Short mmCIF file of C-alpha atoms in Angstrom, two decimals:
data_model
loop_
_atom_site.label_atom_id
_atom_site.label_comp_id
_atom_site.label_asym_id
_atom_site.label_seq_id
_atom_site.Cartn_x
_atom_site.Cartn_y
_atom_site.Cartn_z
CA MET A 1 -23.84 54.82 -44.98
CA GLU A 2 -21.99 55.24 -41.68
CA VAL A 3 -24.48 52.96 -39.94
CA LYS A 4 -23.97 50.25 -42.54
CA LEU A 5 -20.04 50.44 -42.13
CA SER A 6 -20.53 50.26 -38.34
CA ILE A 7 -22.65 47.22 -38.58
CA GLU A 8 -20.26 45.58 -40.99
CA HIS A 9 -17.35 46.40 -38.77
CA ARG A 10 -19.13 45.04 -35.76
CA ASN A 11 -19.88 41.81 -37.65
CA ARG A 12 -16.30 41.45 -38.75
CA THR A 13 -15.08 42.02 -35.20
CA MET A 14 -17.65 39.38 -33.89
CA ILE A 15 -16.43 36.85 -36.50
CA LEU A 16 -12.80 37.52 -35.73
CA ALA A 17 -13.56 37.06 -31.98
CA SER A 18 -15.36 33.79 -32.74
CA ILE A 19 -12.41 32.47 -34.73
CA MET A 20 -10.07 33.57 -31.96
CA LEU A 21 -12.15 31.77 -29.37
CA ILE A 22 -12.39 28.66 -31.42
CA PHE A 23 -8.55 28.76 -32.00
CA PHE A 24 -7.71 29.11 -28.33
CA GLY A 25 -10.34 26.48 -27.46
CA ILE A 26 -8.57 24.07 -29.84
CA ILE A 27 -5.08 24.98 -28.12
CA LEU A 28 -6.58 24.69 -24.62
CA GLY A 29 -8.35 21.37 -25.47
CA PHE A 30 -4.96 20.06 -26.96
CA PHE A 31 -3.10 20.97 -23.66
CA ALA A 32 -5.91 19.59 -21.51
CA SER A 33 -5.85 16.36 -23.44
CA ALA A 34 -2.07 16.09 -23.16
CA LEU A 35 -2.30 16.60 -19.38
CA LEU A 36 -5.01 14.05 -19.03
CA LYS A 37 -2.97 11.56 -20.98
CA LYS A 38 0.16 12.56 -19.00
CA GLU A 39 2.02 13.44 -22.20
CA ILE A 40 3.81 16.34 -20.39
CA PRO A 41 6.11 14.53 -18.12
CA LEU A 42 6.53 15.64 -14.51
CA PRO A 43 10.02 16.42 -13.28
CA PRO A 44 11.42 14.20 -10.46
CA PRO A 45 10.47 15.44 -6.91
CA LEU A 46 13.34 17.83 -6.13
CA ALA A 47 12.74 17.61 -2.27
CA ALA A 48 12.80 13.81 -2.27
CA SER A 49 15.96 11.86 -1.69
CA GLN A 50 18.25 10.90 -4.56
CA GLU A 51 17.27 7.27 -4.29
CA ILE A 52 13.56 8.20 -4.83
CA ARG A 53 14.42 10.59 -7.75
CA ASN A 54 16.62 7.89 -9.34
CA PHE A 55 13.89 5.28 -9.17
CA ILE A 56 11.41 7.56 -10.71
CA LEU A 57 13.83 8.46 -13.53
CA GLN A 58 14.75 4.93 -14.24
CA ASN A 59 11.30 3.47 -14.07
CA GLN A 60 8.93 4.64 -16.77
CA ILE A 61 5.19 4.01 -16.19
CA LYS A 62 4.42 0.60 -17.44
CA PRO A 63 1.33 -0.73 -19.29
CA PRO A 64 -1.12 -2.53 -17.06
CA LEU A 65 -0.84 -6.35 -16.81
CA GLU A 66 -3.30 -8.29 -18.80
CA ILE A 67 -6.23 -9.55 -16.89
CA PRO A 68 -6.34 -13.38 -16.90
CA THR A 69 -9.51 -14.92 -17.89
CA THR A 70 -9.19 -18.24 -15.99
CA ASP A 71 -8.09 -19.24 -12.63
CA GLU A 72 -5.25 -21.14 -14.26
CA GLY A 73 -4.13 -17.86 -15.87
CA TRP A 74 -4.17 -16.13 -12.56
CA ILE A 75 -2.04 -18.79 -11.14
CA VAL A 76 0.53 -18.75 -13.84
CA LEU A 77 0.78 -14.86 -13.62
CA ARG A 78 1.26 -15.05 -9.77
CA GLU A 79 4.06 -17.65 -10.19
CA GLN A 80 5.87 -15.50 -12.96
CA VAL A 81 5.71 -12.35 -10.99
CA ASN A 82 6.85 -14.08 -7.66
CA LYS A 83 9.58 -15.88 -9.43
CA ALA A 84 10.85 -12.58 -11.02
CA ARG A 85 10.88 -10.89 -7.66
CA ALA A 86 12.63 -13.78 -5.92
CA ALA A 87 15.31 -13.59 -8.57
CA ALA A 88 16.21 -9.97 -7.89
CA GLU A 89 19.65 -9.39 -6.54
CA GLY A 90 19.98 -9.42 -2.75
CA SER A 91 16.35 -10.56 -2.26
CA SER A 92 16.77 -14.13 -1.05
CA LEU A 93 16.08 -14.80 2.58
CA GLU A 94 19.63 -15.89 3.10
CA GLU A 95 20.98 -12.65 1.66
CA LEU A 96 18.57 -10.60 3.70
CA SER A 97 19.25 -12.53 6.90
CA SER A 98 22.99 -11.94 6.57
CA ARG A 99 22.61 -8.32 5.61
CA PHE A 100 20.26 -7.35 8.36
CA PHE A 101 21.55 -9.76 11.03
CA VAL A 102 18.18 -11.60 11.45
CA ALA A 103 17.73 -15.34 12.11
CA VAL A 104 15.14 -17.00 9.91
CA GLU A 105 13.17 -20.01 10.79
CA ARG A 106 10.43 -21.56 8.67
CA ASP A 107 7.60 -22.86 10.72
CA GLU A 108 3.89 -23.27 10.81
CA ILE A 109 0.97 -22.51 13.29
CA LEU A 110 -1.91 -24.85 13.02
CA GLY A 111 -1.07 -25.42 9.37
CA VAL A 112 -0.54 -21.73 8.45
CA PRO A 113 3.04 -21.33 7.13
CA ILE A 114 4.96 -18.63 8.98
CA PHE A 115 8.53 -17.27 9.48
CA ARG A 116 10.04 -16.65 12.84
CA LEU A 117 12.32 -13.76 12.47
CA THR A 118 14.73 -12.93 15.46
CA PRO A 119 17.19 -10.06 15.18
CA GLU A 120 20.69 -10.22 16.63
CA SER A 121 19.73 -7.26 18.86
CA VAL A 122 16.25 -7.33 20.57
CA ASN A 123 14.99 -4.07 22.12
CA THR A 124 11.58 -5.18 23.40
CA ASP A 125 9.62 -8.34 24.55
CA GLY A 126 6.99 -7.48 22.10
CA LEU A 127 5.93 -9.38 19.10
CA PHE A 128 5.32 -8.04 15.56
CA ILE A 129 2.89 -9.81 13.37
CA HIS A 130 3.99 -9.08 9.76
CA LEU A 131 1.68 -9.36 6.82
CA HIS A 132 3.25 -9.14 3.39
CA GLY A 133 2.12 -6.86 0.55
CA GLY A 134 1.25 -7.85 -3.09
CA GLY A 135 -2.43 -7.05 -3.49
CA ARG A 136 -3.31 -10.11 -1.30
CA PHE A 137 -2.13 -12.14 -4.39
CA PHE A 138 1.54 -11.78 -5.05
CA GLY A 139 4.35 -12.13 -2.50
CA GLY A 140 3.94 -15.41 -0.88
CA GLY A 141 6.44 -18.16 -0.14
CA ASP A 142 9.84 -16.91 0.94
CA LEU A 143 8.84 -13.32 -0.47
CA ALA A 144 6.38 -13.15 2.61
CA ALA A 145 9.30 -12.55 5.02
CA GLN A 146 11.22 -9.91 3.21
CA GLU A 147 9.85 -6.83 4.81
CA GLY A 148 9.56 -8.76 8.14
CA ILE A 149 13.30 -9.17 8.20
CA ILE A 150 13.89 -5.36 7.77
CA ILE A 151 11.35 -4.57 10.68
CA ALA A 152 12.81 -7.11 12.99
CA SER A 153 16.32 -5.60 12.38
CA LYS A 154 15.40 -1.96 12.34
CA VAL A 155 13.08 -2.11 15.39
CA GLY A 156 14.99 -4.70 17.19
CA ILE A 157 11.85 -6.97 17.65
CA GLN A 158 10.81 -10.59 17.11
CA VAL A 159 8.57 -10.90 14.10
CA ILE A 160 6.15 -13.47 12.77
CA SER A 161 5.60 -13.13 9.07
CA VAL A 162 2.43 -14.88 7.88
CA ASP A 163 2.39 -16.60 4.59
CA TYR A 164 -1.51 -16.35 4.29
CA ARG A 165 -3.47 -18.09 1.49
CA VAL A 166 -4.37 -16.23 -1.68
CA PRO A 167 -6.79 -16.47 -4.59
CA PRO A 168 -7.81 -17.74 -6.95
CA GLU A 169 -7.59 -21.04 -4.96
CA ASN A 170 -8.48 -19.33 -1.72
CA PRO A 171 -10.27 -15.98 -1.94
CA HIS A 172 -11.72 -14.01 0.99
CA PRO A 173 -11.96 -14.79 3.85
CA ALA A 174 -8.99 -17.21 3.64
CA ALA A 175 -6.28 -14.68 4.23
CA ILE A 176 -7.91 -13.03 7.28
CA GLU A 177 -8.79 -16.44 8.72
CA ASP A 178 -5.08 -17.49 8.57
CA ILE A 179 -4.05 -14.30 10.14
CA ALA A 180 -6.71 -14.64 12.87
CA LEU A 181 -5.72 -18.16 13.60
CA VAL A 182 -2.04 -17.34 13.96
CA TYR A 183 -2.79 -14.24 16.09
CA LYS A 184 -5.31 -16.05 18.46
CA THR A 185 -2.86 -18.92 18.83
CA LEU A 186 -0.03 -16.63 19.73
CA ILE A 187 -1.99 -14.51 22.29
CA ASP A 188 -3.37 -17.60 23.89
CA ARG A 189 0.06 -19.12 24.29
CA GLU A 190 1.76 -15.91 25.34
CA PRO A 191 -0.94 -13.53 26.81
CA TYR A 192 1.69 -11.43 28.62
CA ARG A 193 3.25 -10.20 25.58
CA LYS A 194 2.57 -6.91 23.73
CA TYR A 195 1.54 -7.37 20.18
CA ALA A 196 1.70 -5.30 16.94
CA ILE A 197 0.33 -6.03 13.50
CA GLY A 198 1.08 -4.52 10.18
CA GLY A 199 2.96 -4.25 6.89
CA THR A 200 3.05 -2.42 3.65
CA SER A 201 0.48 -2.18 0.88
CA ALA A 202 -1.81 -5.04 1.04
CA GLY A 203 -0.01 -5.99 4.43
CA GLY A 204 -1.35 -2.67 5.89
CA GLU A 205 -4.72 -3.21 4.38
CA LEU A 206 -5.01 -6.71 5.81
CA ALA A 207 -3.78 -5.47 9.22
CA VAL A 208 -6.51 -2.99 9.43
CA ALA A 209 -9.14 -5.40 8.18
CA SER A 210 -7.86 -8.07 10.66
CA ILE A 211 -8.47 -5.81 13.60
CA HIS A 212 -12.12 -5.35 12.34
CA TYR A 213 -12.23 -9.11 12.28
CA PHE A 214 -10.72 -9.44 15.73
CA LYS A 215 -13.42 -7.10 17.09
CA GLN A 216 -16.17 -9.24 15.51
CA MET A 217 -14.65 -12.34 17.12
CA ASN A 218 -14.12 -10.60 20.47
CA TYR A 219 -10.39 -11.25 20.35
CA PRO A 220 -8.13 -9.03 22.30
CA ILE A 221 -7.02 -6.08 20.24
CA PRO A 222 -3.25 -5.61 19.35
CA ASP A 223 -1.30 -2.93 21.12
CA ALA A 224 -0.26 -1.19 17.93
CA LEU A 225 -0.96 -0.95 14.23
CA TYR A 226 1.37 -0.16 11.38
CA ALA A 227 -0.11 0.49 7.94
CA GLY A 228 2.31 1.51 5.14
CA THR A 229 0.37 2.95 2.13
CA PRO A 230 -2.65 0.63 2.53
CA ARG A 231 -5.49 0.21 0.10
CA THR A 232 -8.41 0.81 2.30
CA ASP A 233 -11.23 1.31 -0.28
CA ALA A 234 -11.53 -1.21 -3.01
CA THR A 235 -14.60 0.65 -4.36
CA ASN A 236 -12.20 3.38 -5.69
CA MET A 237 -13.75 6.56 -4.06
CA SER A 238 -10.43 8.00 -3.05
CA ASP A 239 -9.38 11.18 -4.69
CA SER A 240 -5.73 10.29 -5.34
CA LEU A 241 -6.83 7.50 -7.68
CA ASN A 242 -7.72 10.16 -10.13
CA VAL A 243 -5.27 13.06 -9.28
CA LEU A 244 -2.20 10.83 -9.21
CA LYS A 245 -3.14 8.47 -11.97
CA HIS A 246 -0.17 7.51 -14.13
CA ILE A 247 2.19 9.39 -11.87
CA ASP A 248 3.10 6.74 -9.36
CA PRO A 249 5.72 4.47 -11.08
CA VAL A 250 4.72 1.33 -8.98
CA LEU A 251 0.97 1.71 -9.10
CA PRO A 252 0.10 3.83 -12.10
CA THR A 253 -3.62 3.09 -11.86
CA PHE A 254 -6.25 0.78 -10.46
CA ASP A 255 -8.27 0.73 -13.60
CA GLY A 256 -8.27 -2.67 -15.35
CA PHE A 257 -6.03 -5.19 -13.63
CA PHE A 258 -6.12 -4.24 -10.11
CA ASP A 259 -9.79 -3.67 -10.10
CA ALA A 260 -10.16 -7.28 -11.54
CA LEU A 261 -7.63 -8.37 -8.75
CA ALA A 262 -9.95 -6.81 -6.07
CA ARG A 263 -12.85 -8.74 -7.31
CA LEU A 264 -10.84 -11.95 -7.44
CA ASN A 265 -9.79 -11.41 -3.81
CA ALA A 266 -13.26 -10.67 -2.59
CA GLY A 267 -14.82 -13.85 -4.10
CA LYS A 268 -18.52 -13.59 -3.15
CA THR A 269 -18.04 -10.74 -0.75
CA GLU A 270 -19.21 -7.19 -1.65
CA LEU A 271 -16.20 -4.73 -2.26
CA ASP A 272 -17.56 -2.42 0.38
CA ASP A 273 -17.44 -5.01 3.16
CA PRO A 274 -15.03 -3.83 5.93
CA LEU A 275 -12.99 -6.83 5.55
CA ILE A 276 -12.35 -6.10 1.92
CA SER A 277 -12.46 -2.28 2.16
CA PRO A 278 -11.46 -1.54 5.77
CA ILE A 279 -12.35 2.16 5.48
CA PHE A 280 -15.99 1.21 5.80
CA GLY A 281 -15.71 -0.29 9.30
CA GLU A 282 -15.96 1.09 12.80
CA PHE A 283 -12.77 2.31 14.37
CA ASP A 284 -13.59 2.40 17.93
CA MET A 285 -11.27 0.26 20.09
CA PHE A 286 -8.47 0.35 17.46
CA PRO A 287 -4.94 0.50 18.81
CA PRO A 288 -2.62 3.51 18.24
CA ALA A 289 -1.55 3.55 14.58
CA TYR A 290 1.57 4.67 12.51
CA LEU A 291 0.65 5.31 8.94
CA VAL A 292 3.05 6.07 6.05
CA THR A 293 2.39 7.39 2.53
CA GLY A 294 3.90 9.91 -0.05
CA THR A 295 2.74 12.77 -2.36
CA ARG A 296 3.07 10.52 -5.42
CA ASP A 297 1.57 7.49 -3.80
CA LEU A 298 -1.60 6.39 -5.73
CA LEU A 299 -2.94 5.36 -2.36
CA LEU A 300 -2.23 8.67 -0.64
CA SER A 301 -5.98 9.31 -0.12
CA ASP A 302 -6.58 5.78 1.08
CA THR A 303 -4.13 6.41 3.91
CA VAL A 304 -5.38 9.95 4.65
CA ARG A 305 -8.88 8.74 4.85
CA LEU A 306 -7.75 5.95 7.32
CA HIS A 307 -6.01 8.51 9.37
CA ARG A 308 -9.19 10.70 9.59
CA LYS A 309 -11.37 7.68 10.49
CA LEU A 310 -8.98 6.82 13.35
CA ARG A 311 -8.92 10.41 14.63
CA GLU A 312 -12.65 10.79 14.42
CA ALA A 313 -12.94 7.71 16.59
CA GLY A 314 -10.57 9.19 19.11
CA ILE A 315 -7.62 6.87 18.33
CA GLU A 316 -3.96 8.09 18.38
CA ALA A 317 -2.83 7.92 14.92
CA SER A 318 0.42 9.36 13.26
CA LEU A 319 0.21 10.13 9.59
CA ASN A 320 3.68 10.52 8.00
CA VAL A 321 3.64 11.82 4.37
CA TYR A 322 6.95 12.04 2.53
CA ASP A 323 7.37 14.59 -0.33
CA GLY A 324 7.68 12.96 -3.75
CA MET A 325 7.43 9.39 -2.42
CA PHE A 326 5.46 6.79 -4.45
CA HIS A 327 3.73 3.55 -3.42
CA GLY A 328 6.05 1.69 -1.00
CA GLY A 329 9.04 3.86 -2.02
CA TYR A 330 10.63 3.52 1.39
CA LEU A 331 11.08 -0.12 0.69
CA ILE A 332 11.55 -0.20 -3.10
CA ALA A 333 14.06 2.53 -3.61
CA GLY A 334 16.88 0.94 -1.53
CA GLU A 335 18.31 2.12 1.78
CA SER A 336 17.22 5.76 1.21
CA PRO A 337 16.67 8.45 3.95
CA GLU A 338 13.01 7.61 3.56
CA PHE A 339 13.78 3.96 4.35
CA HIS A 340 15.77 4.81 7.40
CA ASN A 341 13.27 7.54 8.66
CA VAL A 342 10.24 5.25 8.27
CA HIS A 343 11.80 2.35 10.34
CA ASN A 344 13.42 4.54 12.87
CA GLU A 345 10.21 6.15 13.45
CA LEU A 346 8.39 2.91 13.57
CA ARG A 347 10.86 1.68 16.31
CA GLU A 348 10.22 4.63 18.33
CA PHE A 349 6.41 4.27 17.96
CA LEU A 350 6.36 0.62 18.92
CA LEU A 351 8.80 0.89 21.69
CA LYS A 352 6.46 3.67 23.16
CA GLN A 353 3.35 1.66 22.78
CA PHE A 354 4.90 -1.42 24.33
CA ALA A 355 5.98 0.55 27.35
CA ASN A 356 2.65 1.78 28.17
#
């Protein structure tokens, strides 16, 4: 009798334990699902500037853009986004020119539209070739010079902003060909000058890819590289694309729209080509580099991997990671401490390289 009761007790205990495991499994599954869907919101980054925190609080994660199904649809979308950006308060070239004390001259070099940007106070004879962001797609026209004006002012350097061609009318290699044409023309005309190349987001990406191209063409290599939160791997191998998905308020994810945009940019070229995904190139002979990213930047890993590739090739490279900062936050969140720190240190970096 005692044996029978013992067996029944053990069976009841096992059943109860099984029920509890199932219950806790359901609870854990619920919370895991919520985390994966980002249903539990992150607090703003407490160590970031007030400007960065405010931007995050005021800008909820937006649904991805719909993927156009025709070239005409891509063109319409590009113009809509560019028009909206141009209409933002304080973003016109006239307003930026006045605010940052930079003279703006529209020009072209062998048919490629450029902006010659000259600050009121010049600290160096060097020349900065600026490439605008926007996924190699958005940000053309007058928008192409916005960041260039800031760099000209904060560094005290003459800047050439290149309004390179974009898809769908002009997929790869059109953008890099335009950049290379401008660069080669400038160094042929003024070989005595020091040259830097760079930009933010696609601008940084294109700067790295362009140096790969300059090496292929046996052009002289620029004296300095600036890459702010660049996308260096269009094949999506970077860890932060998963870890920071739906956390970055500017670039929530590359799934869907931005993957389609990468293919549009590449045209007939494979995504792992170094001119599309510059992380897959060889980094010997690269110039010293100044890199910027943040701990909430979807492209954190792309920037970190670029830094590692440069260091493994023996190249001087400075990796600057800002706590809580999202993609391009040092430009997008106004004149924050991050804005001033990034550009003050860029000035120090460039003046040092040009003095060597």
